[in-house]
mmCIF file of C-alpha atoms in Angstrom:
data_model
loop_
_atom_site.group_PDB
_atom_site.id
_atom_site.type_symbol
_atom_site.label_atom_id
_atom_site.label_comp_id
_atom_site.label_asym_id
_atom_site.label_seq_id
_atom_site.Cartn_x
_atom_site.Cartn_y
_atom_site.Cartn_z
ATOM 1 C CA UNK A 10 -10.724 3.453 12.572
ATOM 2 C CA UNK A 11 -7.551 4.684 10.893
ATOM 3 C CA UNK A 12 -7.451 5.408 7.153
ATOM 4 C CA UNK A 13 -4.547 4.066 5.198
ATOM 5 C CA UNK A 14 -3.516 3.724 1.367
ATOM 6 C CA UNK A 15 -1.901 1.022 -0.358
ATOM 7 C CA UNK A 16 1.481 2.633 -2.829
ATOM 8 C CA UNK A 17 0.143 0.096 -5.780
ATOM 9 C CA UNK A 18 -1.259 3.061 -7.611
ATOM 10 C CA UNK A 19 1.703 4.400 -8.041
ATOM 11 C CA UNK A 20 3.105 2.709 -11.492
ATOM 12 C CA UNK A 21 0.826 -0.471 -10.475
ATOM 13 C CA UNK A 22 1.641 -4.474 -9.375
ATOM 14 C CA UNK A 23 4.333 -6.396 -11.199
ATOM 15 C CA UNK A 24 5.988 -9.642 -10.397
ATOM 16 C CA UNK A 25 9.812 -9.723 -9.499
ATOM 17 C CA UNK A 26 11.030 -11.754 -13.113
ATOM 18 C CA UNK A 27 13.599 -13.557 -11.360
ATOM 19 C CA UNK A 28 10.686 -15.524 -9.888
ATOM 20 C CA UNK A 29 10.126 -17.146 -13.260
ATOM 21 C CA UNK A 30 13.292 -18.808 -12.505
ATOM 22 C CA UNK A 31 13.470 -19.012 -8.762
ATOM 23 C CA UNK A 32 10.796 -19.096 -6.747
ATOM 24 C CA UNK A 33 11.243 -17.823 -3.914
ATOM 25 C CA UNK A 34 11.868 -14.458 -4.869
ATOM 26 C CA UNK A 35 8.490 -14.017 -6.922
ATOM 27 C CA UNK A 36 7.803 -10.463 -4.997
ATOM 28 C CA UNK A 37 4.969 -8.764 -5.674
ATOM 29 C CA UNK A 38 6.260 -4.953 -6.074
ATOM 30 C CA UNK A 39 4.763 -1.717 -7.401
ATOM 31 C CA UNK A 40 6.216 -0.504 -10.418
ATOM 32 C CA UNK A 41 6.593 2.778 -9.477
ATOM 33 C CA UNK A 42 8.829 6.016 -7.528
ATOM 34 C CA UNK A 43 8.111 4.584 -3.827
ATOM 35 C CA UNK A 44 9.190 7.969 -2.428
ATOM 36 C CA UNK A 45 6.514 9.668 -3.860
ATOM 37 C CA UNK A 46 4.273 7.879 -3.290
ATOM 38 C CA UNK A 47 4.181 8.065 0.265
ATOM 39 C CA UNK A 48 4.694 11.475 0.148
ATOM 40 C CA UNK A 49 0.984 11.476 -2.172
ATOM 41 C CA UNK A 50 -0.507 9.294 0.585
ATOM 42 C CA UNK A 51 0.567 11.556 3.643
ATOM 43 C CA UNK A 52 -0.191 14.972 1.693
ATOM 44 C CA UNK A 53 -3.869 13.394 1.023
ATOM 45 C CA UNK A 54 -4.326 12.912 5.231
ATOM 46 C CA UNK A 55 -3.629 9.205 5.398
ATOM 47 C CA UNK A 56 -2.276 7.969 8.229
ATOM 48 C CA UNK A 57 -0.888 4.762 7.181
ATOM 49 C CA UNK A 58 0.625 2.821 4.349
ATOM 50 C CA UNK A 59 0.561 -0.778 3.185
ATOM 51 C CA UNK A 60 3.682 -1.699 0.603
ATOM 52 C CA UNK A 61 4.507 -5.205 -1.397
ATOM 53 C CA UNK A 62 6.768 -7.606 -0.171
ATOM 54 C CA UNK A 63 8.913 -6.479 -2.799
ATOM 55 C CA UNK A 64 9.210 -2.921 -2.320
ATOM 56 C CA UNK A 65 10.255 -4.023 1.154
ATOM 57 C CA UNK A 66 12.194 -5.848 0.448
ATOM 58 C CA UNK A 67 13.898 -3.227 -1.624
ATOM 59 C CA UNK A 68 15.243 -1.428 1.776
ATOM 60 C CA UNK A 69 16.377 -5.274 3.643
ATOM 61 C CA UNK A 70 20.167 -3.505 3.505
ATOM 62 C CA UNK A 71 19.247 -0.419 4.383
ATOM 63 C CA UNK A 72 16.571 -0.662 6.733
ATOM 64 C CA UNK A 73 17.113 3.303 8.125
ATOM 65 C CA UNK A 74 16.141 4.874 4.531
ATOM 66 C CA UNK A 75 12.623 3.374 5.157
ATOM 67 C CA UNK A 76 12.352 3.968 8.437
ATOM 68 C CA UNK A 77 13.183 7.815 7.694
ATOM 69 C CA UNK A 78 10.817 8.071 4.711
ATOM 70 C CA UNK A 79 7.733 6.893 7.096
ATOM 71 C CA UNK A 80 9.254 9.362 9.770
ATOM 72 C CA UNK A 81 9.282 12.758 7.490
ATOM 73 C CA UNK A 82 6.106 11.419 6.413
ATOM 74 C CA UNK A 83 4.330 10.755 9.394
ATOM 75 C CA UNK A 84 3.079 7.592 8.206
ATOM 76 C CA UNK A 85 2.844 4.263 9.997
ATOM 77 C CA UNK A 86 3.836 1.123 8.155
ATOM 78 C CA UNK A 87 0.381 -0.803 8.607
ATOM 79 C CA UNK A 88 0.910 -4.009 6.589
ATOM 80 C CA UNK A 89 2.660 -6.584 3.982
ATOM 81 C CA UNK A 90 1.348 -7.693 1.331
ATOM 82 C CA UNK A 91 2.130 -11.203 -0.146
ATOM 83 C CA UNK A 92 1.161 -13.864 -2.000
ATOM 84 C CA UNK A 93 1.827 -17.331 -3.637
ATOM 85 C CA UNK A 94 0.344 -20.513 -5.269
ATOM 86 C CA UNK A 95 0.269 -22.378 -2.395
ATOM 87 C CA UNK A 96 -1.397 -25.621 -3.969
ATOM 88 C CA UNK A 97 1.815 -27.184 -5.802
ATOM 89 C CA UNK A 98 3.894 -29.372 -2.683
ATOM 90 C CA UNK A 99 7.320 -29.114 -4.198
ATOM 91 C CA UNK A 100 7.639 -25.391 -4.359
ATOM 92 C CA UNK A 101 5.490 -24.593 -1.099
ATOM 93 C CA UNK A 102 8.451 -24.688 0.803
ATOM 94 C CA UNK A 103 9.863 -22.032 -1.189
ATOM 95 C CA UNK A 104 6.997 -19.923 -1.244
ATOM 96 C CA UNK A 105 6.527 -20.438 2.480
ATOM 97 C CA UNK A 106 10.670 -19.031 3.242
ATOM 98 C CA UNK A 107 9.650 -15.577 0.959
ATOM 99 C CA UNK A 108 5.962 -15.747 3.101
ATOM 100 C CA UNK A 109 8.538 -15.438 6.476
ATOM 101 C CA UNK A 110 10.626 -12.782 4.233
ATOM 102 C CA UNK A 111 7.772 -10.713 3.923
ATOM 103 C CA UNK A 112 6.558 -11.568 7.529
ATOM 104 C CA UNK A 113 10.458 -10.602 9.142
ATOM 105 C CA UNK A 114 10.413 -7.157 6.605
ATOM 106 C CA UNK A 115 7.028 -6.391 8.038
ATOM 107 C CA UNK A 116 8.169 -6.890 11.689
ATOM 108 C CA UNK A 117 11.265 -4.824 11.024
ATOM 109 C CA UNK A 118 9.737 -2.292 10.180
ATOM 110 C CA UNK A 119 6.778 -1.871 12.286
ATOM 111 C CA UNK A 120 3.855 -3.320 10.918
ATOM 112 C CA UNK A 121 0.938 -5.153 12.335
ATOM 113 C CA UNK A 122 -0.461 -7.276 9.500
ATOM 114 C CA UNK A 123 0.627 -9.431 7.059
ATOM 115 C CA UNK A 124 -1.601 -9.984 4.156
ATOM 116 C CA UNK A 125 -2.024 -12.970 1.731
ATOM 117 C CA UNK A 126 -3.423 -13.507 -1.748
ATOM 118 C CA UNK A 127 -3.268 -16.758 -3.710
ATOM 119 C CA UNK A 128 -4.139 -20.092 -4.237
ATOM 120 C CA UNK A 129 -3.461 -21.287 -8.273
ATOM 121 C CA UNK A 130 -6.269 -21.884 -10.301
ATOM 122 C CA UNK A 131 -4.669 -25.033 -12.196
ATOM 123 C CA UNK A 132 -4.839 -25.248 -15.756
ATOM 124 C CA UNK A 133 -6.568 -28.722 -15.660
ATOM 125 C CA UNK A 134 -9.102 -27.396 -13.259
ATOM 126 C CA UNK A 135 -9.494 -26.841 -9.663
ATOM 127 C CA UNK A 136 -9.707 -30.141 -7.129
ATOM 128 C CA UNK A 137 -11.218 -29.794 -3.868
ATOM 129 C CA UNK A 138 -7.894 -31.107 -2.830
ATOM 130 C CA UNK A 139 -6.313 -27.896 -4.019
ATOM 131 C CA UNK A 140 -8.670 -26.509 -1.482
ATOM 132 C CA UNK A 141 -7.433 -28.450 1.430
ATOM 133 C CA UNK A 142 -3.584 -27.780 0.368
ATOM 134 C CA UNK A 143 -4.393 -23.805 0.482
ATOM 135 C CA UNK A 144 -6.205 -24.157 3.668
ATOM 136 C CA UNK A 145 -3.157 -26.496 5.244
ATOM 137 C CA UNK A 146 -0.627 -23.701 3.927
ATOM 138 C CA UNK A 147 -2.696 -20.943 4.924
ATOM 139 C CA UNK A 148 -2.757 -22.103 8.266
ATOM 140 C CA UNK A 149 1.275 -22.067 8.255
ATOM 141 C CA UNK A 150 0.772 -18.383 7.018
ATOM 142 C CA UNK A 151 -0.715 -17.959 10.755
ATOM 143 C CA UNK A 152 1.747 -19.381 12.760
ATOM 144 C CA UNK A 153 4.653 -17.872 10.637
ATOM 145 C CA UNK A 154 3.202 -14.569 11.617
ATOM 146 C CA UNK A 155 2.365 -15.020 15.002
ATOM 147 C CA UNK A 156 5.990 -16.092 15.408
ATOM 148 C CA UNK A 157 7.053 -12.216 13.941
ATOM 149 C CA UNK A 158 4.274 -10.627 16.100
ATOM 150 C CA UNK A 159 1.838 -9.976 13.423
ATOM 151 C CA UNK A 160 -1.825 -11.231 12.724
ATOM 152 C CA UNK A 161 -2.276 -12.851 9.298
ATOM 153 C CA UNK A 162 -5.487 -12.471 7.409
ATOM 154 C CA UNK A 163 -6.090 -13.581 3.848
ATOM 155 C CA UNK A 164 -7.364 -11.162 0.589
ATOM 156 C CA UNK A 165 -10.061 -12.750 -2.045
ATOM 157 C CA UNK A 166 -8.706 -11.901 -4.961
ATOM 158 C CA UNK A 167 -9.804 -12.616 -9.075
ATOM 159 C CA UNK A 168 -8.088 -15.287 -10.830
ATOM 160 C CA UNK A 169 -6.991 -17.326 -7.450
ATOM 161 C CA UNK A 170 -9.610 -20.347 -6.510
ATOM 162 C CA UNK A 171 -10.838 -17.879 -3.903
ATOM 163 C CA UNK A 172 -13.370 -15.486 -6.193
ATOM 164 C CA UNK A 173 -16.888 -16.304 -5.540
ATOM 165 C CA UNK A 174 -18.930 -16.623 -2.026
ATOM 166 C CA UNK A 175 -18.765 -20.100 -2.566
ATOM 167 C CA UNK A 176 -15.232 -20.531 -3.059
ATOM 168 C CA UNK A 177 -14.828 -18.065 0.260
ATOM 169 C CA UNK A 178 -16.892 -20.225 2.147
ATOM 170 C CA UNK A 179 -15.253 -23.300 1.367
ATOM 171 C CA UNK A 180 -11.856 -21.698 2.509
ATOM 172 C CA UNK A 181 -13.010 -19.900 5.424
ATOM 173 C CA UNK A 182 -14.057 -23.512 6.644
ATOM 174 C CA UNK A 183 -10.256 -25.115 6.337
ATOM 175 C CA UNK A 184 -8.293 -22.589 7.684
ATOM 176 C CA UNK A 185 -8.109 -20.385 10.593
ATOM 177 C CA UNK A 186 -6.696 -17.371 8.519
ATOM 178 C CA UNK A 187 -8.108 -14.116 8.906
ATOM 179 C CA UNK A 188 -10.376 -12.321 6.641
ATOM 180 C CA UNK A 189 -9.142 -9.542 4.233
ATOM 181 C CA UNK A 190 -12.349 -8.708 2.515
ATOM 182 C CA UNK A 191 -11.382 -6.704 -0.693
ATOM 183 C CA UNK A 192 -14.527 -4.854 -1.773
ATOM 184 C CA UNK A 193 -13.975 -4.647 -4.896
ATOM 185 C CA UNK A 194 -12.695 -8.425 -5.251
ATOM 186 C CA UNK A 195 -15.623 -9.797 -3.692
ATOM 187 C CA UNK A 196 -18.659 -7.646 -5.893
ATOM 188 C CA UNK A 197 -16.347 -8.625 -9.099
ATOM 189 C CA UNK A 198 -16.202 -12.038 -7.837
ATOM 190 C CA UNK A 199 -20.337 -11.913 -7.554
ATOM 191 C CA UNK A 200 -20.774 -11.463 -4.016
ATOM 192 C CA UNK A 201 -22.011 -8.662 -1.681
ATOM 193 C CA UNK A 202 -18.984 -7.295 0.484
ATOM 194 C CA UNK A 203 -21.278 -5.850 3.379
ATOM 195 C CA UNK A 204 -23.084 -9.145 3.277
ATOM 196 C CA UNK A 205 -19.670 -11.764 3.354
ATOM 197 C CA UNK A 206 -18.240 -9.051 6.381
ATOM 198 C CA UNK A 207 -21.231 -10.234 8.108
ATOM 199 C CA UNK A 208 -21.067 -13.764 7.512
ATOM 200 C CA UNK A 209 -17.592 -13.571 8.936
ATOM 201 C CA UNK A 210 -17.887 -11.078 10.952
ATOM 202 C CA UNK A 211 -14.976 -12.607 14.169
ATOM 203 C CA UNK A 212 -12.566 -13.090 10.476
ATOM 204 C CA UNK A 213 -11.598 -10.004 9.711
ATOM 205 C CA UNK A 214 -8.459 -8.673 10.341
ATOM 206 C CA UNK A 215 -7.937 -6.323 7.746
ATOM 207 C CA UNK A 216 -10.214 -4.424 4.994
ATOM 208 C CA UNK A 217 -8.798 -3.273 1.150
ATOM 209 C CA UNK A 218 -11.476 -0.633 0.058
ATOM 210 C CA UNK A 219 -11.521 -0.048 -3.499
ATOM 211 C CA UNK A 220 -14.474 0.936 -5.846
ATOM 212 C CA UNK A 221 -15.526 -1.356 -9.025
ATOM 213 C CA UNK A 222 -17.595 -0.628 -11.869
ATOM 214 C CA UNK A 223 -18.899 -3.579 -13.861
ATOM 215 C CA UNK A 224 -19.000 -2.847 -17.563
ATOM 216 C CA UNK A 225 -16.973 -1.201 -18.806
ATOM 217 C CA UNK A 226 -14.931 -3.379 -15.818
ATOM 218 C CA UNK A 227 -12.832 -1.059 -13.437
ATOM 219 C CA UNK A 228 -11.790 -0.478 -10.338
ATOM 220 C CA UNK A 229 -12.106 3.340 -9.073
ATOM 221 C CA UNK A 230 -11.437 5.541 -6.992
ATOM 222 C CA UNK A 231 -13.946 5.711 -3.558
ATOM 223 C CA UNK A 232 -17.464 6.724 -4.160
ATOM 224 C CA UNK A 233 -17.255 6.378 -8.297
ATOM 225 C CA UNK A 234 -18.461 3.175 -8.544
ATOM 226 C CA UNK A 235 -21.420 0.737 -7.735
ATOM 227 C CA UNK A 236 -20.622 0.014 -4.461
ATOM 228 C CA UNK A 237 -22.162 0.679 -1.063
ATOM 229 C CA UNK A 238 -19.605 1.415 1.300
ATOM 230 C CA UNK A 239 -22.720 3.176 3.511
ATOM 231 C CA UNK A 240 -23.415 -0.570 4.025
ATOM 232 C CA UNK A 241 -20.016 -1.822 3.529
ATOM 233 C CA UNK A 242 -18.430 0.682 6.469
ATOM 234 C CA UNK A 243 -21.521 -0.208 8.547
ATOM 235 C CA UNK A 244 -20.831 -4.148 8.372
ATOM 236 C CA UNK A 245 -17.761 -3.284 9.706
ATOM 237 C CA UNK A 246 -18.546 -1.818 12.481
ATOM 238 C CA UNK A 247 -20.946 -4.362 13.255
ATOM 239 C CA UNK A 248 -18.078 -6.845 13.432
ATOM 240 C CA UNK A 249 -16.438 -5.071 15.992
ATOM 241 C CA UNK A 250 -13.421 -4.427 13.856
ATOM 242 C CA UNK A 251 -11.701 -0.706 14.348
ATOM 243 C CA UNK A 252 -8.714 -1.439 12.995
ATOM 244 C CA UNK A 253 -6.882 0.117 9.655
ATOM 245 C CA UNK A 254 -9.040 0.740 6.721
ATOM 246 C CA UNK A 255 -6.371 0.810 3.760
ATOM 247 C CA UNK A 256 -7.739 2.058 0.267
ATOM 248 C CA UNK A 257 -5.772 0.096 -2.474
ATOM 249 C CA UNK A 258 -6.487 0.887 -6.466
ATOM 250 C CA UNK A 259 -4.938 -1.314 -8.215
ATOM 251 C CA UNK A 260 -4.652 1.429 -10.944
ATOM 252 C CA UNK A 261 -5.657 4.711 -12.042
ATOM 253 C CA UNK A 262 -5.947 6.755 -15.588
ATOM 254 C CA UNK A 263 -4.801 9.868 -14.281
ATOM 255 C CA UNK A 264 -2.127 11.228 -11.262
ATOM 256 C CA UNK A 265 -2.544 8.503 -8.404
ATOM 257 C CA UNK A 266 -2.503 11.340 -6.215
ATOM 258 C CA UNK A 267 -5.543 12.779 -7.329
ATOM 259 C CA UNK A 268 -7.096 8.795 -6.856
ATOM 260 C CA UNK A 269 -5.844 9.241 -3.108
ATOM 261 C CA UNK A 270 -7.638 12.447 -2.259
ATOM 262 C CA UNK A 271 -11.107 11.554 -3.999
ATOM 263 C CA UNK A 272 -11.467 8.551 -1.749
ATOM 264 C CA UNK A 273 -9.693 9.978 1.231
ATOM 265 C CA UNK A 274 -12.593 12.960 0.771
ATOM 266 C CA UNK A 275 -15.070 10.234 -0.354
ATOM 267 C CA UNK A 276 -13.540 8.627 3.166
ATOM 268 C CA UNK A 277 -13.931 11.458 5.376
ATOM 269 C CA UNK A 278 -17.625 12.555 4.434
ATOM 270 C CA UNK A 279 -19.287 8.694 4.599
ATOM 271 C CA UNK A 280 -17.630 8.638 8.388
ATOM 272 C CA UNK A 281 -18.514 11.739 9.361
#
């Protein structure tokens, strides 16, 4: 297995604001200097990288500066990330056109994966209709990346209808999506990561490693939280999967880059 990093750290997620306006470009993108930090990520012995669909979309006109960065880097573009509400019929169409943005920017420029979050948690409360629309749209998420050569897998994530074991079982069951299992989603979401890889163990696709503390709530940095990757890494590997593992920390208190080498060191010693 290869060890990546996703650039979030670096100044963090926002959403693009014209999206409040126009749907289909609501980008995710991370707030911060995109040039360093892939230079961070490479310097701390990652291999790969996994960038927004916004900060991709950042280089659609000039697709050679990108393409030069991840070549004096000596990184490998592994994956897009993307995500939308994917419940609400009249904008679905629009979300699905910046889905097959982020799947063509992802093909462009050499990546594998695409990667999904979402699925709205309404403010009425959730139907199990809303299920069935996410699992219908999710399904679409496959065949728009198959069409751009990639494989599709989807990311539990807090605040989407997708937090709890539950609410990953009912989803796994209406939609042939991959599995992104976010560690540090699924144990704040009250489930055991190593345990949900092995439920789904022909699912995944993809794996986010991050740490998570409870209370005070954080994520953290590899290795400085309550998590067992031990058992985590070795659920993996009973899957079969030896694909990417990409580290993504949503945030960090002090230089990202320091973030990068404590799990990349964290990294190296649990897999020997």
């Amino acid at each position: 297995m290869k060890l990546g990093y996703h650039s979030i750290t670096w100044g963090g997620v926002i959403g693009e604001p014209t999206g409040v306006t126009s749907v289909k470009d609501l980008f995710y993108r991370a707030n911060g200097d995109l040039e360093r930090a892939l230079r961070d990520i490479a310097a701390a012995g990652y291999e790969g990288v996994e960038l927004f669909d916004g900060n991709a979309a950042d280089f659609a006109d000039r697709p050679e500066a990108l393409r030069e960065l991840l070549s004096e880097t000596g990184l490998t573009l592994v994956s897009v990330y993307t995500g939308a509400n994917f419940i609400y019929a009249d904008i679905l169409p629009d979300e699905l056109w910046r889905v097959n943005r982020a799947a063509e920017l992802a093909a462009t420029f050499g990546a594998e994966k695409l990667v999904v979050g979402g699925g709205a948690r309404r403010a009425a409360g959730t139907s199990d209709d809303d299920y069935d629309r996410l699992g219908k749209a999710l399904d679409t998420v496959v065949d728009i990346a198959e069409r751009h050569g990639l494989v599709a897998s989807y990311h539990p994530h807090l605040s989407t209808i997708v937090e709890s074991p539950d609410e990953l079982d009912t989803i796994m069951a209406r939609s042939r999506i991959g599995f992104c299992p976010d560690t540090a989603h699924l144990a704040a979401g009250g489930g055991d990561p190593g345990e949900l890889i092995r439920r789904y163990p022909d699912r995944v696709r993809h794996v986010h490693l991050k740490d998570y503390r409870p209370d005070p709530f954080a994520f953290l940095p590899l290795g400085q939280g309550t998590l067992d990757f031990a058992d985590i890494v070795a659920a993996v590997r009973e899957a079969g999967y030896d694909g990417w593992l990409l580290v993504e920390l949503d945030s960090y208190d002090g230089d990202p880059a320091e973030a990068a080498r404590i799990s990349k060191a964290y990294l190296d010693s649990l897999l020997g």
